[in-house]
Short mmCIF file of C-alpha atoms in Angstrom, two decimals:
data_model
loop_
_atom_site.label_atom_id
_atom_site.label_comp_id
_atom_site.label_asym_id
_atom_site.label_seq_id
_atom_site.Cartn_x
_atom_site.Cartn_y
_atom_site.Cartn_z
CA MET T 1318 15.79 8.61 27.77
CA GLN T 1319 15.25 10.54 31.03
CA ARG T 1320 11.75 10.52 32.47
CA ARG T 1321 11.38 14.31 32.16
CA THR T 1322 12.39 14.25 28.47
CA PHE T 1323 9.98 11.39 27.78
CA ILE T 1324 7.09 13.30 29.40
CA GLN T 1325 7.93 16.49 27.50
CA GLN T 1326 8.02 14.66 24.17
CA GLY T 1327 4.79 12.85 24.97
CA SER T 1328 3.07 16.14 25.75
CA LEU T 1329 4.37 17.69 22.55
CA LEU T 1330 3.04 14.76 20.53
CA ALA T 1331 -0.40 14.96 22.14
CA MET T 1332 -0.63 18.72 21.57
CA SER T 1333 0.49 18.39 17.96
CA LEU T 1334 -2.06 15.68 17.14
CA ALA T 1335 -4.85 17.66 18.79
CA THR T 1336 -3.93 20.77 16.81
CA ILE T 1337 -4.04 18.90 13.53
CA GLY T 1338 -7.40 17.39 14.42
CA ARG T 1339 -8.86 20.89 14.90
CA ALA T 1340 -7.10 22.62 12.04
CA SER T 1341 -7.48 20.23 9.15
CA ALA T 1342 -8.99 21.90 6.13
CA PHE T 1343 -9.89 18.58 4.61
CA ALA T 1344 -12.36 17.16 7.13
CA ASP T 1345 -15.22 17.44 4.62
CA ILE T 1346 -13.56 15.14 2.08
CA TYR T 1347 -14.68 12.02 3.94
CA GLU T 1348 -18.26 12.45 2.70
CA GLN T 1349 -17.07 13.05 -0.86
CA ASN T 1350 -14.44 10.31 -0.97
CA GLN T 1351 -14.94 7.78 -3.76
CA HIS T 1352 -17.01 5.29 -1.80
CA ASN T 1353 -17.82 1.70 -2.64
CA GLN T 1354 -21.18 1.04 -1.01
CA LYS T 1355 -20.70 -2.73 -1.02
CA GLU T 1356 -18.54 -3.70 1.96
CA ASN T 1357 -18.79 -7.31 0.97
CA PHE T 1358 -18.71 -7.60 -2.81
CA MET T 1359 -20.14 -10.94 -3.92
CA GLY T 1360 -18.82 -12.58 -0.74
CA LYS T 1361 -15.31 -11.10 -0.93
CA PHE T 1362 -14.28 -8.47 1.61
CA ARG T 1363 -12.92 -5.24 0.17
CA PRO T 1364 -12.18 -1.73 1.49
CA LYS T 1365 -15.12 0.66 1.39
CA ASP T 1366 -13.22 3.65 0.04
CA LYS T 1367 -10.98 4.02 -2.97
CA ILE T 1368 -8.34 6.10 -1.19
CA GLY T 1369 -6.06 4.60 1.44
CA MET T 1370 -2.63 5.31 2.88
CA GLY T 1371 0.46 3.18 2.29
CA GLY T 1372 2.92 2.62 5.13
CA VAL T 1373 6.34 2.52 3.42
CA ALA T 1374 7.24 6.12 4.32
CA ILE T 1375 5.85 5.63 7.83
CA GLY T 1376 8.47 2.87 8.13
CA ASN T 1377 11.37 5.18 7.16
CA GLY T 1378 11.36 4.14 3.53
CA PHE T 1379 13.84 6.18 1.41
CA GLN T 1380 14.71 8.41 4.39
CA GLU T 1381 14.40 8.57 8.17
CA ASN T 1382 11.21 10.34 9.23
CA PRO T 1383 10.54 11.49 12.80
CA ASP T 1384 7.88 9.70 14.86
CA ILE T 1385 5.85 12.86 15.38
CA GLU T 1386 5.89 13.76 11.66
CA CYS T 1387 4.57 10.31 10.76
CA LEU T 1388 1.87 10.43 13.44
CA GLU T 1389 0.86 13.90 12.29
CA SER T 1390 0.53 12.62 8.72
CA MET T 1391 -1.76 9.80 9.89
CA SER T 1392 -3.83 12.29 11.86
CA ALA T 1393 -4.15 14.45 8.74
CA ALA T 1394 -5.21 11.39 6.74
CA TRP T 1395 -7.85 10.52 9.33
CA ASP T 1396 -9.18 14.10 9.37
CA ALA T 1397 -9.36 13.99 5.57
CA GLY T 1398 -11.53 10.88 5.66
CA VAL T 1399 -8.95 8.18 4.97
CA ARG T 1400 -9.96 4.96 6.72
CA TYR T 1401 -7.76 2.33 5.08
CA PHE T 1402 -4.15 1.95 6.22
CA ASP T 1403 -1.67 -0.55 4.78
CA THR T 1404 1.49 -1.63 6.56
CA SER T 1405 3.89 -4.56 6.89
CA PRO T 1406 6.48 -6.03 9.29
CA TRP T 1407 8.96 -5.43 6.47
CA TYR T 1408 8.43 -1.66 6.42
CA GLY T 1409 11.23 -0.44 8.66
CA LEU T 1410 11.43 -3.91 10.22
CA GLY T 1411 8.51 -3.24 12.54
CA ILE T 1412 8.63 0.57 12.63
CA SER T 1413 5.62 1.12 10.33
CA GLU T 1414 3.38 -1.27 12.27
CA ARG T 1415 4.33 0.25 15.62
CA ARG T 1416 3.69 3.79 14.43
CA MET T 1417 0.35 2.89 12.87
CA GLY T 1418 -0.66 1.04 16.02
CA MET T 1419 0.26 4.08 18.13
CA PHE T 1420 -2.06 6.30 16.10
CA LEU T 1421 -4.95 3.86 15.76
CA LYS T 1422 -5.04 2.66 19.36
CA ASP T 1423 -7.77 5.10 20.40
CA LYS T 1424 -9.86 4.82 17.23
CA PRO T 1425 -12.95 2.55 17.14
CA LYS T 1426 -11.91 -0.57 15.23
CA GLU T 1427 -15.14 -0.63 13.23
CA ASP T 1428 -14.25 2.78 11.77
CA TYR T 1429 -11.13 1.76 9.84
CA ILE T 1430 -9.46 -1.04 7.89
CA VAL T 1431 -5.88 -2.26 8.31
CA SER T 1432 -3.91 -4.56 6.07
CA THR T 1433 -0.53 -6.01 6.91
CA LYS T 1434 1.62 -8.82 5.55
CA ILE T 1435 3.30 -12.12 6.30
CA GLY T 1436 6.41 -13.84 4.94
CA ARG T 1437 9.14 -12.43 7.15
CA ILE T 1438 9.55 -13.20 10.85
CA LEU T 1439 11.34 -10.45 12.79
CA LYS T 1440 14.03 -11.41 15.30
CA PRO T 1441 15.62 -9.06 17.89
CA HIS T 1442 18.96 -7.71 16.69
CA ASP T 1443 20.55 -4.64 18.23
CA ASN T 1444 21.12 -1.89 15.64
CA PHE T 1445 20.60 -4.20 12.65
CA LYS T 1446 22.25 -3.16 9.38
CA GLN T 1447 22.23 -4.75 5.93
CA GLU T 1448 23.57 -3.48 2.62
CA GLY T 1449 20.88 -2.42 0.17
CA LEU T 1450 17.98 -2.00 2.57
CA MET T 1451 15.67 0.91 1.75
CA TRP T 1452 14.89 1.46 5.44
CA ASN T 1453 16.64 4.22 7.35
CA GLY T 1454 17.26 5.01 10.99
CA ARG T 1455 18.00 2.59 13.78
CA MET T 1456 16.45 -0.87 13.43
CA ASN T 1457 16.45 -3.45 16.19
CA PHE T 1458 15.23 -6.47 14.23
CA ASP T 1459 16.69 -8.92 11.73
CA TYR T 1460 14.39 -11.07 9.58
CA THR T 1461 13.99 -14.56 8.17
CA TYR T 1462 11.58 -15.78 5.50
CA ASP T 1463 8.84 -18.14 6.60
CA TYR T 1464 5.76 -19.00 4.52
CA SER T 1465 4.85 -22.11 6.51
CA SER T 1466 1.62 -22.53 8.46
CA GLU T 1467 3.44 -22.01 11.75
CA GLY T 1468 5.38 -19.03 10.47
CA THR T 1469 2.22 -17.44 9.09
CA ARG T 1470 0.40 -17.81 12.40
CA LYS T 1471 3.37 -16.38 14.31
CA SER T 1472 3.72 -13.47 11.90
CA VAL T 1473 0.06 -12.51 12.28
CA GLU T 1474 0.24 -12.80 16.06
CA ASP T 1475 3.40 -10.66 16.14
CA SER T 1476 1.70 -8.03 13.97
CA LEU T 1477 -1.30 -7.98 16.29
CA GLN T 1478 1.08 -7.20 19.15
CA ARG T 1479 2.90 -4.42 17.27
CA LEU T 1480 -0.37 -2.91 16.04
CA GLY T 1481 -2.15 -3.38 19.36
CA LEU T 1482 -5.21 -4.89 17.65
CA PRO T 1483 -7.37 -7.96 18.36
CA THR T 1484 -7.95 -8.71 14.66
CA ILE T 1485 -6.60 -7.68 11.26
CA ASP T 1486 -8.84 -7.00 8.26
CA ILE T 1487 -6.55 -8.04 5.39
CA VAL T 1488 -3.32 -10.05 5.34
CA PHE T 1489 -1.16 -10.17 2.22
CA ILE T 1490 1.49 -12.80 1.50
CA HIS T 1491 4.39 -10.44 0.92
CA ASP T 1492 7.17 -10.29 -1.68
CA LEU T 1493 6.82 -13.92 -2.76
CA SER T 1494 7.76 -12.91 -6.26
CA PRO T 1495 10.46 -13.34 -8.93
CA ASP T 1496 11.66 -9.75 -8.42
CA ASN T 1497 12.66 -10.47 -4.80
CA ALA T 1498 16.46 -10.38 -4.88
CA ASP T 1499 16.67 -12.54 -1.76
CA MET T 1500 14.92 -15.37 -3.62
CA GLY T 1501 15.85 -15.08 -7.28
CA ASP T 1502 14.85 -18.20 -9.19
CA ASP T 1503 14.00 -19.95 -5.91
CA TRP T 1504 10.80 -17.95 -5.50
CA VAL T 1505 8.84 -20.92 -6.86
CA LYS T 1506 10.17 -23.07 -4.01
CA TYR T 1507 8.95 -20.49 -1.52
CA TYR T 1508 5.64 -20.37 -3.38
CA ASP T 1509 5.20 -24.13 -3.03
CA ILE T 1510 5.76 -23.81 0.72
CA ALA T 1511 3.17 -21.03 0.88
CA LYS T 1512 0.70 -23.05 -1.17
CA GLU T 1513 0.62 -25.76 1.50
CA GLY T 1514 1.35 -23.43 4.40
CA ALA T 1515 0.44 -19.73 4.33
CA MET T 1516 -2.51 -20.00 1.92
CA LYS T 1517 -4.20 -22.74 3.94
CA GLU T 1518 -3.44 -21.09 7.27
CA LEU T 1519 -4.81 -17.71 6.14
CA THR T 1520 -7.95 -19.42 4.87
CA LYS T 1521 -8.29 -20.99 8.32
CA MET T 1522 -7.78 -17.62 10.01
CA ARG T 1523 -10.49 -16.16 7.80
CA GLU T 1524 -12.85 -18.91 8.91
CA GLU T 1525 -11.90 -18.25 12.55
CA GLY T 1526 -12.66 -14.54 12.17
CA LEU T 1527 -9.10 -13.50 13.03
CA ILE T 1528 -8.84 -11.89 9.59
CA LYS T 1529 -11.48 -10.93 7.02
CA ALA T 1530 -9.53 -11.44 3.80
CA TRP T 1531 -6.18 -12.47 2.38
CA GLY T 1532 -4.21 -12.42 -0.84
CA PHE T 1533 -0.76 -11.60 -2.19
CA GLY T 1534 1.10 -8.30 -1.95
CA VAL T 1535 3.67 -8.38 -4.76
CA ASN T 1536 5.37 -6.28 -7.43
CA THR T 1537 4.84 -8.71 -10.34
CA ILE T 1538 1.81 -10.48 -11.79
CA GLU T 1539 3.01 -14.13 -11.81
CA PRO T 1540 2.27 -14.92 -8.13
CA ILE T 1541 -1.19 -13.37 -8.39
CA LEU T 1542 -2.13 -15.45 -11.42
CA ARG T 1543 -0.88 -18.63 -9.74
CA ALA T 1544 -2.69 -17.95 -6.48
CA ILE T 1545 -6.01 -17.41 -8.25
CA ASP T 1546 -5.73 -20.90 -9.73
CA ASP T 1547 -4.32 -22.58 -6.61
CA SER T 1548 -6.44 -21.26 -3.75
CA ASP T 1549 -9.31 -19.03 -2.63
CA PRO T 1550 -7.91 -15.53 -2.00
CA ASP T 1551 -10.07 -12.41 -1.67
CA ILE T 1552 -7.93 -9.46 -2.65
CA PHE T 1553 -4.48 -8.64 -4.04
CA LEU T 1554 -2.10 -5.76 -3.50
CA SER T 1555 -0.60 -5.24 -6.95
CA ALA T 1556 2.30 -2.80 -6.62
CA CYS T 1557 4.31 -1.24 -9.46
CA GLN T 1558 1.93 -2.72 -12.04
CA TYR T 1559 -0.87 -0.18 -12.52
CA SER T 1560 0.19 3.39 -13.09
CA LEU T 1561 0.33 5.91 -15.92
CA ILE T 1562 3.84 4.63 -16.63
CA HIS T 1563 3.06 0.91 -16.78
CA HIS T 1564 -0.33 -0.82 -16.64
CA ILE T 1565 -0.89 -3.18 -19.56
CA ASP T 1566 -0.03 -6.45 -17.76
CA ASP T 1567 -2.46 -5.85 -14.91
CA LEU T 1568 -5.08 -4.55 -17.31
CA ASP T 1569 -4.96 -7.47 -19.74
CA LYS T 1570 -3.83 -10.42 -17.65
CA VAL T 1571 -4.71 -9.85 -14.00
CA PHE T 1572 -7.85 -7.72 -13.87
CA PRO T 1573 -10.03 -10.06 -15.98
CA LYS T 1574 -9.19 -13.11 -13.84
CA VAL T 1575 -9.66 -11.15 -10.60
CA ALA T 1576 -13.03 -9.82 -11.74
CA GLU T 1577 -14.15 -13.27 -12.86
CA ARG T 1578 -13.67 -14.55 -9.30
CA ASN T 1579 -15.26 -11.44 -7.70
CA MET T 1580 -11.96 -10.50 -6.08
CA SER T 1581 -10.47 -7.01 -6.06
CA ILE T 1582 -7.17 -5.17 -6.42
CA VAL T 1583 -5.43 -2.68 -4.15
CA VAL T 1584 -3.05 -0.60 -6.26
CA GLY T 1585 0.30 0.00 -4.60
CA ALA T 1586 2.89 2.52 -5.81
CA PRO T 1587 0.38 4.41 -8.02
CA LEU T 1588 2.89 7.27 -8.20
CA CYS T 1589 5.79 4.87 -8.91
CA ALA T 1590 7.17 5.60 -5.42
CA GLY T 1591 6.96 9.36 -5.97
CA PHE T 1592 8.25 9.46 -9.56
CA LEU T 1593 4.94 10.83 -10.87
CA ALA T 1594 4.88 13.35 -8.04
CA GLY T 1595 8.27 14.86 -8.87
CA LYS T 1596 10.64 12.67 -6.83
CA ASN T 1597 13.99 11.86 -8.41
CA ARG T 1598 13.51 8.08 -8.20
CA TYR T 1599 11.57 5.37 -9.98
CA LEU T 1600 9.78 2.72 -7.94
CA TYR T 1601 12.24 1.33 -5.38
CA GLY T 1602 15.46 1.92 -7.27
CA LYS T 1603 17.70 4.96 -7.49
CA GLU T 1604 18.14 4.84 -11.26
CA ILE T 1605 15.37 6.11 -13.53
CA PRO T 1606 14.92 3.95 -16.66
CA GLU T 1607 15.13 5.84 -19.94
CA PHE T 1608 11.66 4.72 -21.05
CA ALA T 1609 10.12 6.05 -17.83
CA ALA T 1610 11.89 9.41 -18.09
CA LYS T 1611 10.77 9.87 -21.70
CA LYS T 1612 7.18 8.87 -20.94
CA LEU T 1613 7.03 11.25 -17.99
CA GLU T 1614 8.02 14.18 -20.21
CA ARG T 1615 5.29 13.28 -22.71
CA LEU T 1616 2.74 12.96 -19.90
CA LYS T 1617 3.76 16.37 -18.58
CA THR T 1618 3.32 17.92 -22.03
CA VAL T 1619 -0.26 16.65 -22.34
CA ALA T 1620 -1.03 17.64 -18.74
CA GLN T 1621 0.22 21.18 -19.32
CA ARG T 1622 -1.82 21.44 -22.52
CA HIS T 1623 -5.00 20.66 -20.57
CA GLU T 1624 -3.93 22.39 -17.33
CA VAL T 1625 -4.18 19.10 -15.46
CA ASP T 1626 -2.35 18.24 -12.25
CA LEU T 1627 -0.34 15.11 -13.10
CA LEU T 1628 -0.49 13.91 -9.48
CA ALA T 1629 -4.29 13.99 -9.60
CA ALA T 1630 -4.36 12.29 -12.99
CA SER T 1631 -2.04 9.54 -11.77
CA LEU T 1632 -4.10 8.69 -8.68
CA GLN T 1633 -7.45 8.92 -10.45
CA PHE T 1634 -6.23 6.73 -13.31
CA SER T 1635 -5.14 3.99 -10.89
CA ALA T 1636 -8.50 4.15 -9.12
CA ALA T 1637 -10.67 4.07 -12.25
CA PRO T 1638 -11.12 0.30 -12.93
CA ASP T 1639 -14.12 -1.29 -11.20
CA VAL T 1640 -11.92 -4.16 -10.04
CA VAL T 1641 -9.76 -1.72 -8.05
CA SER T 1642 -11.06 -1.44 -4.49
CA ALA T 1643 -8.40 0.95 -3.19
CA VAL T 1644 -5.32 2.98 -4.10
CA ILE T 1645 -2.70 3.51 -1.38
CA PRO T 1646 -0.21 6.32 -2.05
CA GLY T 1647 2.33 6.75 0.70
CA ALA T 1648 3.05 9.89 2.71
CA HIS T 1649 4.96 10.99 5.78
CA THR T 1650 3.96 14.68 6.03
CA VAL T 1651 0.68 16.48 6.47
CA GLU T 1652 1.18 18.30 3.17
CA GLN T 1653 1.67 15.07 1.22
CA VAL T 1654 -1.47 13.56 2.71
CA GLN T 1655 -3.53 16.63 1.94
CA GLU T 1656 -2.24 16.75 -1.64
CA ASN T 1657 -3.05 13.07 -2.18
CA VAL T 1658 -6.58 13.32 -0.82
CA ALA T 1659 -7.34 16.57 -2.65
CA ALA T 1660 -6.08 14.99 -5.89
CA PHE T 1661 -9.00 12.55 -5.89
CA LYS T 1662 -11.46 15.49 -5.98
CA LYS T 1663 -9.97 17.45 -8.87
CA GLU T 1664 -11.92 17.50 -12.11
CA ILE T 1665 -10.03 16.26 -15.13
CA PRO T 1666 -11.48 16.91 -18.61
CA LYS T 1667 -12.33 13.99 -20.86
CA ALA T 1668 -10.17 15.55 -23.58
CA PHE T 1669 -7.07 14.93 -21.45
CA TRP T 1670 -7.73 11.19 -21.33
CA ASP T 1671 -8.63 11.17 -25.02
CA ASP T 1672 -5.28 12.75 -25.87
CA LEU T 1673 -3.39 10.23 -23.72
CA LYS T 1674 -5.02 7.44 -25.69
CA LYS T 1675 -4.43 9.12 -29.05
CA GLU T 1676 -0.75 9.49 -28.23
CA ASN T 1677 -0.54 5.88 -26.97
CA LEU T 1678 0.43 7.02 -23.50
CA ILE T 1679 -2.28 4.84 -21.97
CA ALA T 1680 -3.96 1.77 -23.42
CA ALA T 1681 -6.98 2.47 -25.62
CA HIS T 1682 -9.14 0.15 -23.49
CA ALA T 1683 -7.92 1.42 -20.09
CA PRO T 1684 -10.77 2.67 -17.87
CA VAL T 1685 -10.54 6.40 -17.12
CA PRO T 1686 -12.36 8.55 -14.55
CA LYS T 1687 -15.66 10.04 -15.55
CA ALA T 1688 -15.48 13.76 -16.17
#
């Protein structure tokens, strides 16, 4: 890139971010955000606010998104009061962390919370390509799995460099789960390595003050249940497991054990990767299962009957349990961020939730927002 072009783009970015900071119509939401007054709940660190921002889209998940659009979306989230940002080396193979670090570099560290993940070490690789990846655009890193003590330490140090931070609040052991196609039935072997490696090293980092909390960030419940028995985690990112479409496993099997140990849950993919917000996809696959399509139509019928915004209902439902410390819908545009944040403020009548339970669309014992 020529120097003149670089300067012009840099100026455009600065002007755009400044404009958003002045123009945001959602700056007052910070005071009204669902706030957990206990920063340290029974000795376990947890985010203060229920609403956060997930970093998959910031890492070119599903489609390539311009740098400036992603930075504008983070600026809109900040102006709207969002102070928890989740990312990972996996998201765009470093792209999400670099973009988040670019935005957060001038913000006081005590004003926000960042979580990232370990499990994959990135290695330089010019214009890396691999069949089946959900990341788009040019990537200059390959990856290898490493859940050892040494690999965990290196991964955290690499993330600190990409983010430009001296410490990280939360670190999740990422994708160590039976649904990981790279692992298949061997996920238990990786888990055993992490049990002696990553779990002990993250506990040590917590004692050192390099991180405040750790846990697992996974799409299934088995690793979470094992980790609770095997170690001393603080918090879990449970993705794909607590939404209006599917929630019974988390509700009945995970939440009670997490609450018993005074831990908490961050809900990932509360909109099923956009499915509940109108996207033509379900979670991280292109095909929409028949059961999900049928349930969505029934949910829409009840929502229309009560004049309820299904996006708002989806996010508020995922945030309702006491054991949930945060919900992290993703976004890559200002409009998406504003819609997500506004959704947490919308009033939803009790009759709507009553009808969902009567029609067996949500579990009878599932917590629901107070009217």
